[in-house]
Coordinates of C-alpha atoms in Angstrom, one line a residue:
M1219 CA -2.3 -23.2 16.7
L1220 CA -1.3 -26.1 18.7
D1221 CA -0.6 -24.2 22.1
G1222 CA -3.1 -22.6 24.4
T1223 CA -6.0 -23.7 26.5
L1224 CA -9.6 -23.9 24.9
D1225 CA -11.5 -21.3 26.6
K1226 CA -15.4 -20.9 26.2
D1227 CA -15.1 -17.4 24.6
L1228 CA -13.3 -19.2 21.5
V1229 CA -16.7 -20.0 20.5
A1230 CA -19.8 -18.0 20.2
D1231 CA -22.4 -20.8 19.8
A1232 CA -21.2 -24.4 20.5
S1233 CA -24.4 -25.9 19.3
I1234 CA -23.4 -25.4 15.9
C1235 CA -20.0 -26.7 16.2
N1236 CA -18.5 -30.3 16.1
M1237 CA -16.1 -31.2 18.6
L1238 CA -13.5 -34.2 17.4
V1239 CA -11.4 -35.6 20.4
R1240 CA -8.6 -38.2 19.7
V1241 CA -7.4 -40.0 22.6
G1242 CA -3.9 -41.4 21.7
I1243 CA -1.0 -42.8 23.7
E1244 CA 1.2 -39.9 23.2
R1245 CA -1.3 -37.2 22.8
V1246 CA -4.9 -35.7 23.3
D1247 CA -5.9 -34.0 19.9
V1248 CA -9.0 -31.6 20.0
V1249 CA -10.6 -30.1 17.1
V1250 CA -13.6 -27.7 17.2
Y1251 CA -15.2 -26.2 14.3
S1252 CA -18.6 -24.7 13.1
I1253 CA -20.8 -26.4 10.6
V1254 CA -21.7 -23.1 9.1
S1255 CA -18.9 -21.0 9.1
D1256 CA -15.6 -21.2 7.1
N1257 CA -12.2 -20.7 8.7
S1258 CA -13.6 -21.4 12.1
L1259 CA -11.5 -24.5 13.1
I1260 CA -9.4 -24.7 16.3
Y1261 CA -6.9 -27.2 16.9
R1262 CA -5.2 -28.0 20.0
S1263 CA -2.8 -30.9 20.8
F1264 CA -1.9 -31.8 24.5
P1265 CA 0.9 -34.2 25.3
V1266 CA 0.3 -37.0 27.6
A1267 CA 2.7 -38.4 30.4
S1268 CA 4.1 -41.8 29.7
A1269 CA 2.8 -43.2 33.3
V1270 CA -0.8 -41.5 32.7
S1271 CA -3.7 -43.8 31.9
R1272 CA -5.7 -42.7 29.0
V1273 CA -8.7 -41.9 31.1
K1274 CA -6.5 -39.8 33.4
A1275 CA -5.0 -38.0 30.5
L1276 CA -8.3 -37.2 29.1
E1277 CA -9.7 -36.1 32.2
S1278 CA -7.0 -33.7 32.9
V1279 CA -7.2 -32.2 29.2
V1280 CA -11.1 -31.6 29.7
Y1281 CA -10.9 -30.1 32.8
D1282 CA -8.1 -27.7 31.9
N1283 CA -9.9 -26.5 29.0
P1284 CA -13.4 -25.3 29.7
L1285 CA -14.8 -25.2 26.1
M1286 CA -14.7 -29.1 26.1
L1287 CA -17.6 -29.1 28.4
C1288 CA -19.9 -26.7 26.3
D1289 CA -23.0 -28.5 24.7
F1290 CA -21.8 -29.1 21.0
R1291 CA -23.8 -30.1 17.8
R1292 CA -21.8 -33.3 18.3
V1293 CA -19.1 -34.9 19.8
Y1294 CA -16.7 -37.7 18.3
I1295 CA -14.4 -39.7 20.4
V1296 CA -11.6 -41.6 18.4
I1297 CA -9.6 -44.1 20.5
D1298 CA -6.0 -45.0 19.3
T1299 CA -6.0 -48.8 20.1
N1300 CA -4.7 -51.8 19.1
D1301 CA -7.5 -53.7 20.6
Y1302 CA -9.6 -54.4 17.5
V1303 CA -10.8 -57.0 15.2
V1304 CA -12.5 -56.9 11.5
V1305 CA -15.1 -59.2 11.2
P1306 CA -16.8 -60.3 8.4
A1307 CA -20.7 -59.0 7.6
E1308 CA -21.9 -62.5 7.7
V1309 CA -21.3 -62.5 11.3
N1310 CA -24.6 -60.7 12.4
D1311 CA -24.9 -61.6 15.9
T1312 CA -23.3 -59.2 18.4
D1313 CA -22.3 -62.3 21.0
D1314 CA -20.8 -64.0 18.2
A1315 CA -18.7 -61.2 17.2
S1316 CA -17.6 -60.3 20.7
R1317 CA -16.3 -63.8 21.0
I1318 CA -14.1 -63.5 17.8
F1319 CA -12.8 -60.4 19.5
L1320 CA -12.0 -62.2 23.0
A1321 CA -10.4 -65.0 20.9
L1322 CA -8.0 -62.5 19.4
H1323 CA -7.7 -60.6 22.8
P1324 CA -7.9 -63.4 25.2
G1325 CA -8.6 -62.1 28.6
Y1326 CA -9.4 -58.6 27.7
D1327 CA -11.0 -57.0 30.9
G1328 CA -12.7 -53.8 29.4
T1329 CA -16.3 -53.2 27.0
V1330 CA -16.4 -54.6 23.7
E1331 CA -18.1 -52.3 21.4
R1332 CA -19.1 -52.3 17.7
A1333 CA -18.2 -49.9 14.9
D1334 CA -19.0 -49.4 11.4
T1335 CA -16.6 -49.6 8.3
A1336 CA -18.9 -48.3 5.7
T1337 CA -17.4 -51.4 3.7
R1338 CA -19.9 -54.0 2.1
N1339 CA -18.4 -57.0 3.7
A1340 CA -16.9 -56.2 7.0
F1341 CA -17.5 -54.2 10.5
M1342 CA -15.4 -53.7 13.5
M1343 CA -15.6 -55.0 17.2
F1344 CA -12.9 -52.9 19.6
G1345 CA -12.0 -52.8 23.4
I1346 CA -12.6 -49.6 25.3
E1347 CA -11.3 -49.5 29.2
R1348 CA -14.6 -49.5 31.3
E1349 CA -13.1 -46.5 33.2
L1350 CA -12.7 -44.5 29.8
Q1351 CA -15.8 -45.4 28.7
G1352 CA -17.8 -44.5 31.8
F1353 CA -15.9 -40.9 31.8
I1354 CA -16.9 -40.5 27.9
G1355 CA -20.5 -41.3 28.8
R1356 CA -20.9 -39.1 31.8
T1357 CA -18.9 -36.2 30.2
F1358 CA -20.0 -36.0 26.5
V1359 CA -23.8 -37.1 26.5
G1360 CA -24.3 -38.8 22.8
A1361 CA -20.8 -38.9 22.0
V1362 CA -19.8 -41.2 19.0
V1363 CA -17.0 -43.2 20.0
M1364 CA -14.9 -45.3 17.6
P1365 CA -11.4 -46.8 17.1
H1366 CA -8.9 -44.9 15.2
M1367 CA -9.1 -47.5 12.0
A1368 CA -12.9 -47.0 11.3
P1369 CA -12.7 -43.4 10.2
L1370 CA -10.4 -44.3 7.6
M1371 CA -12.1 -47.3 6.7
R1372 CA -15.5 -45.1 6.5
Y1373 CA -13.9 -42.1 4.5
F1374 CA -12.2 -44.0 1.8
A1375 CA -14.7 -46.9 1.4
S1376 CA -17.2 -43.9 0.5
K1377 CA -14.6 -42.5 -2.4
P1378 CA -14.7 -44.2 -5.4
G1379 CA -11.4 -45.6 -6.8
R1380 CA -9.9 -45.7 -10.4
G1381 CA -12.0 -48.0 -12.5
N1382 CA -11.7 -51.5 -11.3
S1383 CA -8.2 -51.1 -9.7
R1384 CA -7.7 -51.7 -5.7
R1385 CA -6.2 -49.2 -3.2
M1386 CA -4.0 -49.1 -0.5
V1387 CA -4.4 -46.4 2.0
C1388 CA -1.3 -45.7 4.5
N1389 CA -1.9 -43.4 7.1
F1390 CA 1.5 -42.7 9.1
R1391 CA 2.3 -41.4 12.5
R1392 CA 5.7 -41.0 14.2
S1393 CA 6.1 -44.7 15.0
S1394 CA 3.0 -46.4 13.6
V1395 CA 1.4 -46.7 10.0
D1396 CA -2.3 -47.7 9.6
V1397 CA -2.8 -49.8 6.5
V1398 CA -6.2 -50.3 4.6
M1399 CA -6.9 -51.9 1.4
L1400 CA -10.0 -51.7 -0.3
D1401 CA -11.2 -53.5 -3.5
G1402 CA -14.3 -51.1 -4.3
N1403 CA -16.3 -51.1 -1.3
S1404 CA -15.0 -54.2 0.0
L1405 CA -12.2 -54.4 2.6
L1406 CA -9.3 -56.6 1.8
Q1407 CA -7.0 -55.5 5.1
A1408 CA -6.9 -53.4 8.0
N1409 CA -3.7 -53.5 10.3
T1410 CA -1.9 -50.9 12.2
F1411 CA 1.8 -51.9 12.2
L1412 CA 4.3 -50.3 14.7
F1413 CA 7.8 -49.3 13.6
S1414 CA 11.2 -47.9 14.8
N1415 CA 12.7 -47.7 11.3
T1416 CA 10.7 -45.9 8.4
M1417 CA 12.2 -48.8 6.3
D1418 CA 10.3 -51.3 8.3
A1419 CA 7.0 -49.4 7.6
V1420 CA 7.9 -49.7 3.8
Y1421 CA 8.6 -53.6 4.2
Y1422 CA 5.1 -53.8 6.1
I1423 CA 3.5 -51.9 3.1
L1424 CA 4.8 -54.0 0.4
A1425 CA 4.5 -57.3 1.9
S1426 CA 0.8 -56.6 2.5
R1427 CA 0.5 -55.6 -1.1
S1428 CA 2.1 -58.8 -2.2
R1429 CA -0.4 -61.0 0.2
H1430 CA -3.0 -59.8 -2.0
G1431 CA -1.7 -59.4 -5.1
L1432 CA -2.1 -56.0 -5.8
D1433 CA -0.8 -54.6 -9.1
P1434 CA 2.3 -52.7 -9.0
Y1435 CA 1.2 -50.7 -12.3
N1436 CA -2.3 -50.1 -11.7
D1437 CA -3.2 -50.4 -7.9
E1438 CA -2.4 -47.4 -6.3
I1439 CA -0.9 -46.3 -2.6
L1440 CA -2.6 -43.3 -1.1
L1441 CA -0.4 -41.6 1.5
T1442 CA -1.8 -39.8 4.9
G1443 CA -0.5 -38.7 7.8
D1444 CA 2.9 -37.1 9.2
Q1445 CA 4.4 -35.3 6.2
N1446 CA 8.1 -36.0 6.9
I1447 CA 7.5 -39.8 7.2
R1448 CA 5.6 -39.3 3.8
E1449 CA 8.4 -37.3 2.1
E1450 CA 10.9 -40.3 3.4
V1451 CA 8.9 -43.5 2.1
T1452 CA 7.5 -42.2 -1.3
P1453 CA 10.6 -42.4 -3.3
V1454 CA 11.5 -45.7 -1.8
L1455 CA 7.8 -47.1 -2.5
R1456 CA 8.2 -45.8 -6.1
K1457 CA 10.7 -48.0 -6.9
Y1458 CA 8.4 -50.8 -6.7
V1459 CA 4.9 -49.5 -7.2
S1460 CA 4.1 -46.8 -10.2
R1461 CA 1.1 -45.2 -8.4
V1462 CA 2.1 -43.4 -5.3
M1463 CA 0.5 -40.2 -4.2
P1464 CA -0.8 -38.4 -1.4
S1465 CA -4.5 -38.5 -0.5
I1466 CA -6.5 -35.4 -1.6
F1467 CA -7.2 -33.5 1.5
P1468 CA -10.7 -33.1 2.2
P1469 CA -12.0 -30.0 0.9
Q1470 CA -14.8 -29.8 3.6
M1471 CA -12.6 -29.8 6.3
F1472 CA -9.8 -27.4 4.6
R1473 CA -12.3 -24.9 4.1
A1474 CA -13.0 -25.1 8.0
G1475 CA -9.5 -23.9 8.6
K1476 CA -5.9 -24.4 7.6
D1477 CA -5.2 -26.1 11.1
A1478 CA -7.1 -29.2 9.6
M1479 CA -4.2 -30.1 8.0
R1480 CA -2.1 -30.1 10.8
A1481 CA -4.7 -32.7 12.8
P1482 CA -4.6 -36.3 12.6
F1483 CA -5.8 -37.5 9.6
D1484 CA -8.3 -40.0 11.3
L1485 CA -9.5 -37.6 13.5
I1486 CA -10.2 -35.0 10.8
V1487 CA -12.1 -37.3 8.4
T1488 CA -14.3 -38.6 11.4
P1489 CA -17.5 -36.3 10.7
L1490 CA -17.4 -36.6 6.8
C1491 CA -19.3 -40.1 6.7
E1492 CA -22.3 -39.3 8.8

């Protein structure tokens, strides 16, 4: 169920539940589920008006949905943002990593934070608006905050691939695709591409593969996210790449409830790499 408010009586004991919140450009998505009971997952998706800031959108959703203010076992906040940079693991000084971020995003006025990718060779630095960070800190004590690319990298870096082959993961939304490429546990590329035509997404995917020399016969493409877009691009991609397939949905989250398959993929895999 996507509609309806999140009232406190929907959950008997929030202390054994995780809450996952995705703060996007067009929607705020919320998932609540028990870590001990199957088929307990609740998913809601709230539209965001185009002129409303992300902090105002999140505030409105929180105050209209009393369940979100309960004391959960853990709260994860995923920020949909292009204000990020992937940093080589050799850069072990936080100030140096922040300078790399600011070189790519000159004049950025928010807070710059670090996020783990679970890869051998890279981590992320990402920006978060000060007002949004302040509201999250006041409202969700101890919340784990990360950019939307981080859970994708963490989840797939923890999953072994086929033999020595490299992998590409493509996570689709209505007008963007996240592309993550891995060689074992090493990150090759992580980008979000915007598109207005799905064939543009196909171009970005194939161009990224060409840049890194992925084998069209052995190095697979795993597709996640928006089902309609996946169905549209799959036959086109299969003209150029032999192994194009949907990613296997995490069984842990499917057991939590079937609505997990309707939630954003980067949100639903967030707690699986604790």
